[in-house]
């Protein structure tokens, strides 16, 4: 002991030096770890498109700061659709998600998963499941969708819990046959909750309709854009020009109706103005 | 420390195996019972406890939440709902009283992994290894808190072996075993008690939480110590013992005041002279 004490003044310099070196070593190790983890966490923020968060989930960036990965939502889901991501999954470790094609959200009215969430990563303000926005269904593939091929599959439309609101069938003429109609499943973003029932129900090998994160699925108009007919509705009148009836030049005895097309012969219905014979002025009717 | 004699030979000869492993057995019972409570739900459909160590709900009424993960969430910019806050308050109060690192030795499932590594290390006679500072864990703790703040996510939870193992056991293990194996191998080959005693920021957090806990191991009969060194050999944080055991002259102790004592009680078990016992911080 005495020896070491005697050496102390001389030994002090290298020990302070050693202390600083050790500090630097630790700091660099931890700094490296931290940088690696920061980069990984940035990657992990990118939720793969097919992984859907439970109803009421905050935006992904906020969600990963709020979800503590306790799994209570998983436990309280009566249909067992939710899973906590394992390290090998492409979703932030331990966070809940579901894959619609495997099992879609059944849209429970009492939303038990949201109620179970202790942190509010699933927002407790969501009390009406029909207002949830888990994603947005998109009819991705017009080439394989049976309705686009002219068939009446309609399965996604029928499976939709908000039928005729979130998915409607829009009738269009089938130009291939020239005489049939096509009923195109059309998703309406204001009503679609992203539950994924349509994707789950799609009869194809690979679903033609898929739920995507809203960010991927939805376009956004330029903020200065104004939609004419909506402005007109708001104003109660046309804002740019006098609003004239649309005029058509049509063969005698036929008339045209919006949405129905050309109608041959008068079958007792009132004749549309454009169908009046010899109405040459109709040529210029829409050029005011 | 003579290599010829194995740790705890004296006490085993005097008291028998059970008496010399009392606290170890109790600790294993505690660890396994807690795990079992979480597991009877998913395995047998008996839902006593739901969730995992991050947050759990017992009998659908008692919330318990991990203050460390919620602190990270808070730093990431999220204010939790009421249930999580109540759960955190209960857990904070509990560990504040019994000692923060009681979490490490009585609750955490990784402890069984690292204890197994330590046991095997002894059996295989693996000595030495990398020199890791015991302060590293506080740096890592600081790093995780900074990361939560900077990234706005609970970044540490992406790789935290503690929560991953517990979650994995209850919700499906997946590839989590690779990370657990990494911790095991780290402790076995790289350095003794490397994970729990040097790196783990969860333990570091809980050590700070138990900074002033009244429940401590005390070297109450330190004058009876015969310097067999078994307690130092068996302790996962041996640096905490010396001030209490050898501090009579400097008027330190006899309670072990270091927040890194995990209150595991192995020193109590292993001492043939009954030097240690559980007591209060203020014990004389």
Coordinates of C-alpha atoms in Angstrom, one line a residue:
Chain A
X1 CA 0.0 0.0 0.0
X2 CA 2.7 2.4 0.9
X3 CA 4.5 1.7 -2.3
X4 CA 1.5 2.5 -4.4
X5 CA 1.0 5.7 -2.4
X6 CA 4.5 6.8 -2.9
X7 CA 4.2 6.2 -6.6
X8 CA 1.0 8.1 -6.9
X9 CA 2.2 11.5 -8.1
X10 CA 4.0 9.7 -11.0
X11 CA 1.3 7.2 -11.6
X12 CA -1.4 9.9 -11.8
X13 CA -0.6 11.1 -15.3
X14 CA -1.0 7.8 -17.1
X15 CA -4.1 6.9 -15.0
X16 CA -5.9 10.1 -16.1
X17 CA -4.7 9.4 -19.6
X18 CA -6.1 5.9 -19.2
X19 CA -9.4 7.3 -17.9
X20 CA -9.8 9.5 -20.9
X21 CA -8.9 6.7 -23.3
X22 CA -11.4 4.4 -21.6
X23 CA -14.0 7.1 -21.8
X24 CA -13.4 7.6 -25.5
X25 CA -13.5 3.8 -26.1
X26 CA -16.9 3.5 -24.3
X27 CA -18.3 6.6 -26.0
X28 CA -17.2 5.4 -29.4
X29 CA -18.7 1.9 -28.8
X30 CA -22.0 3.3 -27.7
X31 CA -21.9 5.9 -30.4
X32 CA -21.5 3.2 -33.0
X33 CA -24.3 1.1 -31.5
X34 CA -26.5 4.2 -31.4
X35 CA -25.8 5.1 -35.0
X36 CA -26.6 1.6 -36.1
X37 CA -29.8 1.5 -34.1
X38 CA -30.8 4.9 -35.3
X39 CA -30.4 3.8 -38.9
X40 CA -32.3 0.6 -38.2
X41 CA -35.1 2.5 -36.5
X42 CA -35.4 4.7 -39.6
X43 CA -35.7 1.6 -41.8
X44 CA -38.2 0.1 -39.4
X45 CA -40.5 3.2 -39.8
X46 CA -41.3 2.0 -43.3
X47 CA -44.3 -0.3 -42.8
X48 CA -44.6 -2.7 -45.6
X49 CA -47.7 -2.0 -47.6
X50 CA -49.4 -5.3 -46.8
X51 CA -49.1 -4.9 -43.1
X52 CA -52.1 -3.1 -41.7
X53 CA -52.2 -1.5 -38.2
X54 CA -55.2 -2.1 -36.0
X55 CA -58.0 0.5 -36.1
X56 CA -57.3 3.9 -34.6
X57 CA -53.5 3.5 -35.0
X58 CA -51.6 6.8 -35.0
X59 CA -49.6 7.6 -38.1
X60 CA -46.7 5.2 -38.4
X61 CA -44.0 7.6 -37.3
X62 CA -46.1 8.5 -34.1
X63 CA -47.2 5.0 -33.6
X64 CA -43.7 3.7 -33.1
X65 CA -43.1 6.2 -30.4
X66 CA -46.4 5.4 -28.7
X67 CA -46.8 1.6 -29.0
X68 CA -45.0 -0.2 -26.1
X69 CA -45.6 -3.6 -27.7
X70 CA -47.6 -5.1 -24.8
X71 CA -49.9 -7.0 -27.1
X72 CA -53.1 -6.2 -25.3
X73 CA -54.8 -5.4 -28.6
X74 CA -53.8 -8.8 -29.8
X75 CA -55.3 -10.4 -26.8
X76 CA -58.6 -8.5 -26.9
X77 CA -59.2 -9.0 -30.6
X78 CA -62.0 -11.6 -30.6
X79 CA -61.1 -12.8 -34.1
X80 CA -57.4 -13.3 -33.4
X81 CA -56.4 -11.4 -36.6
X82 CA -53.6 -9.3 -34.9
X83 CA -50.0 -10.4 -34.5
X84 CA -47.0 -8.9 -32.8
X85 CA -44.2 -8.6 -35.3
X86 CA -41.3 -11.0 -34.7
X87 CA -37.8 -9.9 -35.4
X88 CA -37.7 -11.7 -38.7
X89 CA -40.9 -9.9 -39.9
X90 CA -40.6 -6.8 -41.9
X91 CA -42.5 -4.7 -39.3
X92 CA -41.1 -2.9 -36.3
X93 CA -40.3 -5.6 -33.7
X94 CA -43.2 -6.3 -31.3
X95 CA -45.7 -4.0 -32.9
X96 CA -49.2 -5.3 -33.8
X97 CA -50.4 -5.7 -37.4
X98 CA -52.6 -7.8 -39.6
X99 CA -52.5 -9.0 -43.2
X100 CA -55.9 -8.5 -44.8
X101 CA -55.5 -11.2 -47.4
X102 CA -55.0 -13.7 -44.5
X103 CA -57.5 -12.3 -42.0
X104 CA -59.2 -9.0 -42.4
X105 CA -60.5 -6.7 -39.6
X106 CA -64.0 -7.7 -38.6
X107 CA -64.9 -4.2 -37.5
X108 CA -66.3 -4.9 -34.1
X109 CA -68.7 -2.1 -33.0
X110 CA -67.1 -1.8 -29.6
X111 CA -63.6 -1.8 -30.9
X112 CA -62.0 -3.9 -28.1
X113 CA -58.4 -3.6 -29.5
X114 CA -58.6 0.2 -29.2
X115 CA -60.1 0.0 -25.7
X116 CA -57.3 -2.4 -24.6
X117 CA -54.5 -0.1 -25.7
X118 CA -52.9 1.4 -22.5
X119 CA -50.9 4.1 -24.2
X120 CA -53.3 5.5 -26.9
X121 CA -51.1 4.2 -29.8
X122 CA -54.5 3.1 -30.9
X123 CA -56.3 6.4 -30.5
X124 CA -59.1 6.2 -27.9
X125 CA -60.9 9.0 -29.7
X126 CA -62.0 6.4 -32.3
X127 CA -65.4 5.3 -31.0
X128 CA -67.1 4.6 -34.3
X129 CA -65.4 1.7 -36.1
X130 CA -66.9 3.0 -39.4
X131 CA -64.7 6.1 -39.1
X132 CA -61.5 4.1 -38.8
X133 CA -58.9 4.5 -41.4
X134 CA -56.6 1.5 -41.4
X135 CA -55.8 2.0 -45.0
X136 CA -57.6 2.4 -48.3
X137 CA -58.8 -0.3 -50.6
X138 CA -57.6 0.1 -54.2
X139 CA -58.8 -1.9 -57.2
X140 CA -55.2 -2.3 -58.3
X141 CA -55.5 -4.6 -61.3
X142 CA -58.0 -3.7 -64.0
X143 CA -56.7 -6.5 -66.2
X144 CA -57.6 -9.4 -63.9
X145 CA -60.6 -8.1 -62.0
X146 CA -63.5 -10.2 -63.2
X147 CA -65.9 -7.3 -63.2
X148 CA -63.5 -5.4 -65.5
X149 CA -63.6 -8.5 -67.7
X150 CA -67.3 -8.0 -67.9
X151 CA -68.4 -10.6 -65.4
X152 CA -70.6 -10.1 -62.5
X153 CA -68.2 -11.3 -59.7
X154 CA -69.1 -8.5 -57.3
X155 CA -67.6 -10.4 -54.4
X156 CA -65.6 -7.5 -53.0
X157 CA -68.6 -5.3 -53.3
X158 CA -70.7 -7.9 -51.4
X159 CA -68.1 -8.5 -48.8
X160 CA -67.7 -4.8 -48.0
X161 CA -69.2 -4.0 -44.5
X162 CA -70.1 -0.6 -45.9
X163 CA -71.6 -1.8 -49.1
X164 CA -72.8 1.0 -51.5
X165 CA -70.8 3.5 -49.4
X166 CA -67.2 2.3 -49.4
X167 CA -67.6 0.2 -52.6
X168 CA -70.1 0.9 -55.3
X169 CA -70.6 -0.7 -58.6
X170 CA -70.4 1.8 -61.4
X171 CA -72.1 0.9 -64.6
X172 CA -70.2 1.5 -67.9
X173 CA -70.7 0.2 -71.4
X174 CA -68.7 -2.9 -72.2
X175 CA -66.8 -1.6 -75.3
X176 CA -65.5 -5.1 -76.1
X177 CA -68.9 -6.7 -76.7
X178 CA -70.5 -3.4 -77.6
X179 CA -73.8 -4.4 -76.0
X180 CA -73.2 -5.4 -72.4
X181 CA -72.5 -3.4 -69.3
X182 CA -69.6 -3.6 -67.0
X183 CA -70.1 -3.0 -63.3
X184 CA -66.9 -1.7 -61.9
X185 CA -66.2 -1.9 -58.2
X186 CA -65.3 1.6 -57.2
X187 CA -63.9 2.4 -53.8
X188 CA -64.8 5.7 -52.1
X189 CA -62.1 7.0 -49.8
X190 CA -64.5 8.9 -47.6
X191 CA -66.2 5.7 -46.5
X192 CA -63.6 3.0 -46.8
X193 CA -62.1 1.9 -43.4
X194 CA -59.3 -0.3 -44.9
X195 CA -60.7 -3.3 -43.1
X196 CA -59.5 -5.5 -45.9
X197 CA -62.6 -7.7 -46.3
X198 CA -62.7 -7.0 -50.0
X199 CA -59.0 -8.0 -50.4
X200 CA -59.7 -11.1 -48.3
X201 CA -62.7 -12.0 -50.4
X202 CA -61.3 -11.4 -53.8
X203 CA -61.6 -14.7 -55.7
X204 CA -58.5 -14.4 -57.8
X205 CA -55.2 -16.2 -57.0
X206 CA -53.7 -12.8 -56.2
X207 CA -56.2 -10.2 -55.1
X208 CA -57.0 -7.5 -57.7
X209 CA -58.3 -5.3 -54.9
X210 CA -55.9 -4.5 -52.1
X211 CA -55.7 -2.4 -49.0
X212 CA -52.8 0.0 -49.1
X213 CA -51.7 2.6 -46.6
X214 CA -53.6 5.8 -47.4
X215 CA -50.4 7.6 -48.1
X216 CA -49.7 5.2 -51.0
X217 CA -53.3 4.8 -52.2
X218 CA -54.5 8.4 -52.3
X219 CA -53.6 11.2 -54.7
X220 CA -53.8 14.8 -53.5
X221 CA -55.0 17.7 -55.6
X222 CA -53.0 20.9 -55.9
X223 CA -54.1 23.0 -53.0
X224 CA -55.1 25.8 -55.3
X225 CA -57.3 23.6 -57.5
X226 CA -61.0 24.3 -57.5
X227 CA -63.5 21.8 -58.8
X228 CA -65.9 23.7 -61.0
X229 CA -69.1 21.8 -60.3
X230 CA -68.5 21.9 -56.5
X231 CA -67.8 25.7 -56.6
X232 CA -71.0 26.0 -58.7
X233 CA -72.9 24.1 -56.1
X234 CA -71.6 26.3 -53.3
X235 CA -72.3 29.5 -55.2
X236 CA -75.7 28.2 -56.4
X237 CA -74.9 29.2 -60.0
X238 CA -72.2 29.0 -62.7
X239 CA -69.3 31.1 -61.9
X240 CA -67.8 31.5 -65.4
X241 CA -70.5 31.4 -68.0
X242 CA -74.3 31.2 -68.3
X243 CA -75.4 27.7 -67.7
X244 CA -76.9 26.3 -70.8
X245 CA -78.6 23.0 -71.5
X246 CA -76.2 20.7 -73.3
X247 CA -77.3 20.3 -77.0
X248 CA -76.6 17.3 -79.2
X249 CA -77.0 16.8 -82.9
X250 CA -78.7 13.5 -83.2
X251 CA -80.4 11.5 -85.9
X252 CA -84.1 12.0 -86.2
X253 CA -86.3 10.2 -83.7
X254 CA -83.5 9.4 -81.2
X255 CA -82.5 11.1 -78.1
X256 CA -79.6 11.1 -75.7
X257 CA -79.7 10.7 -72.0
X258 CA -76.8 11.1 -69.6
X259 CA -75.8 7.8 -68.2
X260 CA -77.9 5.8 -70.6
X261 CA -76.6 6.9 -74.0
X262 CA -78.4 7.0 -77.2
X263 CA -82.0 6.0 -77.1
X264 CA -83.6 5.0 -80.4
X265 CA -87.2 6.2 -81.1
X266 CA -89.6 7.9 -78.8
X267 CA -91.2 5.3 -76.6
X268 CA -93.7 7.6 -75.0
X269 CA -91.1 9.4 -72.8
X270 CA -90.8 13.1 -72.9
X271 CA -88.4 14.1 -75.6
X272 CA -85.1 15.6 -74.6
X273 CA -84.3 19.0 -76.0
X274 CA -81.3 17.8 -78.0
X275 CA -83.4 15.2 -79.8
X276 CA -85.5 17.8 -81.5
X277 CA -85.3 17.2 -85.3
X278 CA -83.5 19.8 -87.3
X279 CA -82.0 21.6 -84.4
X280 CA -79.0 22.8 -86.2
X281 CA -78.3 25.4 -83.6
X282 CA -77.4 22.5 -81.4
X283 CA -74.1 22.3 -83.1
X284 CA -73.1 25.5 -81.4
X285 CA -75.0 24.9 -78.3
X286 CA -72.0 24.2 -76.1
X287 CA -69.8 26.8 -77.6
X288 CA -71.2 29.8 -75.7
Chain B
X1 CA -9.5 -17.5 -4.5
X2 CA -8.1 -21.0 -4.8
X3 CA -9.0 -22.6 -8.1
X4 CA -8.8 -26.0 -6.4
X5 CA -11.9 -25.3 -4.2
X6 CA -15.3 -24.8 -5.8
X7 CA -17.5 -21.9 -4.7
X8 CA -19.8 -22.8 -1.9
X9 CA -18.2 -26.0 -0.8
X10 CA -17.9 -24.9 2.8
X11 CA -21.5 -23.9 3.1
X12 CA -22.8 -26.9 1.3
X13 CA -20.9 -29.2 3.7
X14 CA -22.3 -27.4 6.7
X15 CA -25.9 -26.7 5.7
X16 CA -26.7 -29.0 2.9
X17 CA -27.8 -28.2 -0.7
X18 CA -31.2 -26.8 -0.1
X19 CA -30.3 -24.4 2.7
X20 CA -27.3 -23.2 0.7
X21 CA -29.5 -22.5 -2.3
X22 CA -32.5 -21.0 -0.5
X23 CA -32.6 -17.6 -2.2
X24 CA -31.6 -19.1 -5.6
X25 CA -34.5 -21.5 -5.4
X26 CA -36.9 -18.7 -4.3
X27 CA -35.6 -16.6 -7.1
X28 CA -36.2 -19.3 -9.7
X29 CA -39.7 -19.9 -8.4
X30 CA -40.4 -16.2 -8.7
X31 CA -39.0 -15.9 -12.2
X32 CA -40.9 -19.1 -13.3
X33 CA -44.1 -18.2 -11.5
X34 CA -44.2 -14.8 -13.2
X35 CA -43.6 -16.4 -16.5
X36 CA -46.3 -19.0 -15.8
X37 CA -48.8 -16.3 -14.9
X38 CA -48.3 -14.8 -18.3
X39 CA -48.4 -18.2 -20.0
X40 CA -51.5 -19.8 -18.6
X41 CA -53.5 -17.3 -20.6
X42 CA -52.3 -18.2 -24.1
X43 CA -51.6 -21.9 -23.2
X44 CA -54.6 -22.9 -21.1
X45 CA -57.0 -20.1 -21.8
X46 CA -56.9 -19.0 -18.1
X47 CA -56.5 -15.3 -18.4
X48 CA -55.0 -14.2 -15.1
X49 CA -52.4 -11.8 -16.7
X50 CA -52.6 -10.4 -20.1
X51 CA -49.8 -8.6 -22.0
X52 CA -46.1 -8.8 -21.2
X53 CA -43.5 -7.0 -19.1
X54 CA -43.9 -3.8 -21.0
X55 CA -47.5 -3.6 -19.8
X56 CA -49.8 -6.1 -18.3
X57 CA -53.3 -6.2 -17.0
X58 CA -53.9 -8.6 -14.1
X59 CA -57.5 -10.0 -13.6
X60 CA -58.6 -7.2 -16.0
X61 CA -58.1 -4.6 -13.2
X62 CA -54.5 -4.2 -12.1
X63 CA -52.3 -2.4 -14.6
X64 CA -48.5 -2.7 -14.4
X65 CA -46.3 -0.8 -16.8
X66 CA -42.6 -0.7 -17.4
X67 CA -41.3 2.8 -16.5
X68 CA -38.3 2.5 -18.8
X69 CA -40.2 1.8 -22.0
X70 CA -42.8 4.5 -21.1
X71 CA -40.0 7.0 -20.4
X72 CA -38.7 6.3 -23.9
X73 CA -42.2 6.7 -25.3
X74 CA -42.5 10.0 -23.4
X75 CA -39.2 11.2 -24.9
X76 CA -40.4 10.1 -28.3
X77 CA -43.2 12.7 -27.8
X78 CA -46.2 10.6 -26.8
X79 CA -48.2 11.0 -23.7
X80 CA -49.8 7.7 -22.7
X81 CA -53.4 7.1 -21.6
X82 CA -54.4 6.8 -18.0
X83 CA -54.0 3.0 -17.6
X84 CA -50.4 3.1 -18.6
X85 CA -49.8 6.0 -16.1
X86 CA -51.4 4.1 -13.2
X87 CA -49.4 1.0 -14.1
X88 CA -46.2 3.0 -14.2
X89 CA -46.9 4.6 -10.8
X90 CA -47.5 1.2 -9.2
X91 CA -44.3 -0.3 -10.7
X92 CA -42.2 2.8 -9.7
X93 CA -43.4 2.6 -6.1
X94 CA -42.7 -1.1 -5.9
X95 CA -39.1 -1.0 -7.2
X96 CA -38.4 2.1 -5.3
X97 CA -39.1 0.2 -2.1
X98 CA -37.6 -3.3 -2.8
X99 CA -34.7 -2.2 -5.0
X100 CA -34.8 -1.5 -8.7
X101 CA -32.6 -4.4 -9.7
X102 CA -34.9 -6.8 -8.0
X103 CA -36.4 -6.7 -11.5
X104 CA -33.2 -8.1 -12.9
X105 CA -32.8 -11.0 -10.5
X106 CA -36.4 -11.9 -9.6
X107 CA -38.4 -11.0 -12.7
X108 CA -36.4 -10.7 -15.9
X109 CA -36.4 -13.9 -18.0
X110 CA -32.9 -13.1 -19.4
X111 CA -31.5 -13.6 -15.9
X112 CA -32.0 -17.3 -16.3
X113 CA -30.2 -17.3 -19.6
X114 CA -27.2 -15.3 -18.3
X115 CA -27.1 -17.4 -15.0
X116 CA -27.0 -20.5 -17.2
X117 CA -24.1 -18.9 -19.1
X118 CA -22.3 -18.1 -15.9
X119 CA -22.8 -21.6 -14.6
X120 CA -21.5 -23.1 -17.8
X121 CA -18.6 -20.7 -17.8
X122 CA -17.6 -21.9 -14.4
X123 CA -18.1 -25.5 -15.4
X124 CA -15.9 -25.2 -18.5
X125 CA -13.4 -23.2 -16.6
X126 CA -13.5 -20.3 -19.0
X127 CA -11.6 -17.3 -17.5
X128 CA -10.8 -13.8 -18.5
X129 CA -12.2 -12.3 -21.7
X130 CA -12.9 -8.8 -22.9
X131 CA -12.6 -6.0 -20.4
X132 CA -15.9 -4.2 -20.4
X133 CA -16.6 -1.2 -18.2
X134 CA -19.5 -1.7 -15.8
X135 CA -20.3 1.9 -16.6
X136 CA -21.0 1.0 -20.2
X137 CA -24.7 0.2 -19.3
X138 CA -25.3 3.8 -18.3
X139 CA -23.9 5.0 -21.6
X140 CA -26.1 2.6 -23.4
X141 CA -29.1 3.8 -21.2
X142 CA -28.3 7.4 -22.2
X143 CA -28.0 6.4 -25.8
X144 CA -31.4 4.7 -25.8
X145 CA -33.0 7.8 -24.3
X146 CA -31.3 10.1 -26.8
X147 CA -32.4 7.8 -29.6
X148 CA -36.0 7.9 -28.5
X149 CA -35.8 11.7 -28.4
X150 CA -34.1 12.1 -31.8
X151 CA -35.9 9.4 -33.8
X152 CA -39.3 9.8 -32.2
X153 CA -39.6 6.1 -31.8
X154 CA -38.9 3.6 -29.0
X155 CA -35.8 2.6 -31.0
X156 CA -34.3 0.4 -28.3
X157 CA -37.4 -1.9 -28.3
X158 CA -36.5 -2.9 -31.8
X159 CA -33.6 -4.9 -30.4
X160 CA -34.1 -5.2 -26.7
X161 CA -33.3 -8.8 -25.8
X162 CA -35.2 -8.5 -22.5
X163 CA -38.6 -7.5 -23.9
X164 CA -38.0 -9.7 -27.0
X165 CA -37.5 -12.8 -25.0
X166 CA -40.4 -12.2 -22.7
X167 CA -42.7 -11.2 -25.5
X168 CA -41.4 -14.2 -27.6
X169 CA -42.2 -16.7 -24.9
X170 CA -45.7 -15.4 -24.6
X171 CA -46.6 -14.4 -28.1
X172 CA -44.4 -16.7 -30.2
X173 CA -40.6 -16.8 -30.2
X174 CA -39.8 -16.6 -34.0
X175 CA -36.2 -15.8 -34.6
X176 CA -35.9 -14.1 -31.1
X177 CA -33.9 -17.2 -30.0
X178 CA -31.0 -16.0 -32.1
X179 CA -30.8 -12.8 -30.0
X180 CA -31.1 -14.7 -26.8
X181 CA -28.4 -17.1 -27.9
X182 CA -26.2 -14.1 -28.7
X183 CA -26.6 -12.8 -25.1
X184 CA -25.8 -16.3 -23.8
X185 CA -22.7 -16.6 -25.9
X186 CA -21.6 -13.1 -25.0
X187 CA -21.8 -14.1 -21.3
X188 CA -20.2 -17.5 -21.9
X189 CA -17.2 -16.5 -24.0
X190 CA -16.7 -12.8 -24.2
X191 CA -16.9 -11.7 -20.6
X192 CA -18.4 -12.9 -17.3
X193 CA -21.8 -11.3 -16.6
X194 CA -21.3 -9.2 -19.7
X195 CA -24.9 -8.6 -20.5
X196 CA -26.6 -8.1 -17.1
X197 CA -23.6 -6.6 -15.4
X198 CA -22.1 -4.4 -18.1
X199 CA -24.4 -3.7 -21.1
X200 CA -28.1 -4.0 -20.4
X201 CA -29.7 -0.5 -20.1
X202 CA -32.8 -2.0 -18.6
X203 CA -30.8 -3.0 -15.6
X204 CA -29.1 0.4 -15.6
X205 CA -32.5 2.1 -15.5
X206 CA -33.8 -0.1 -12.7
X207 CA -30.6 0.5 -10.7
X208 CA -31.2 4.2 -10.8
X209 CA -34.8 3.6 -9.8
X210 CA -33.7 1.6 -6.7
X211 CA -31.1 4.2 -5.8
X212 CA -32.7 4.8 -2.4
X213 CA -34.6 1.6 -1.8
X214 CA -34.9 0.7 1.9
X215 CA -34.6 -3.1 1.2
X216 CA -31.0 -4.1 1.0
X217 CA -28.7 -7.0 1.6
X218 CA -26.7 -6.3 4.7
X219 CA -23.4 -7.7 5.8
X220 CA -24.8 -7.7 9.3
X221 CA -22.2 -10.1 10.8
X222 CA -19.3 -8.9 8.9
X223 CA -16.9 -9.4 11.8
X224 CA -17.5 -13.2 11.3
X225 CA -16.2 -13.0 7.7
X226 CA -13.3 -15.5 7.2
X227 CA -12.3 -14.1 3.8
X228 CA -13.2 -17.3 1.9
X229 CA -14.2 -15.0 -1.0
X230 CA -17.1 -17.2 -2.0
X231 CA -19.5 -14.2 -2.0
X232 CA -17.3 -12.3 -4.4
X233 CA -17.1 -15.3 -6.6
X234 CA -20.8 -15.9 -6.7
X235 CA -21.9 -12.3 -6.9
X236 CA -22.9 -11.1 -10.4
X237 CA -21.9 -7.5 -9.3
X238 CA -19.0 -8.3 -6.9
X239 CA -17.9 -4.7 -6.8
X240 CA -20.9 -3.9 -4.6
X241 CA -19.8 -6.1 -1.7
X242 CA -16.5 -4.7 -0.6
X243 CA -17.6 -1.4 0.8
X244 CA -20.2 -3.1 3.0
X245 CA -18.2 -6.1 4.0
X246 CA -14.9 -4.4 4.6
X247 CA -16.1 -0.9 5.5
X248 CA -16.3 -1.3 9.3
X249 CA -13.2 0.8 9.8
X250 CA -14.4 3.6 7.6
X251 CA -17.8 3.4 9.2
X252 CA -19.5 2.3 5.9
X253 CA -22.3 -0.2 5.8
X254 CA -23.0 -2.9 6.8
X255 CA -25.9 -2.6 4.2
X256 CA -24.9 -2.9 0.6
X257 CA -25.8 0.5 -0.7
X258 CA -24.7 0.2 -4.3
X259 CA -27.8 0.4 -6.6
X260 CA -26.3 -2.3 -8.7
X261 CA -26.8 -5.0 -6.0
X262 CA -29.7 -7.0 -7.5
X263 CA -30.9 -8.3 -4.1
X264 CA -30.5 -11.8 -5.5
X265 CA -29.3 -13.2 -2.2
X266 CA -26.6 -15.5 -3.5
X267 CA -24.1 -14.0 -1.1
X268 CA -26.5 -15.0 1.8
X269 CA -26.7 -18.5 0.4
X270 CA -23.1 -19.0 -0.2
X271 CA -21.7 -17.7 3.1
X272 CA -21.0 -20.4 5.7
X273 CA -20.6 -17.8 8.4
X274 CA -24.1 -16.2 7.9
X275 CA -22.5 -12.8 7.4
X276 CA -25.3 -11.6 5.1
X277 CA -29.0 -11.2 5.4
X278 CA -31.8 -9.1 4.0
X279 CA -32.2 -5.9 6.0
X280 CA -32.9 -2.2 5.8
X281 CA -30.6 0.4 4.2
X282 CA -30.2 1.9 7.6
X283 CA -29.3 -1.4 9.3
X284 CA -26.4 -1.2 11.7

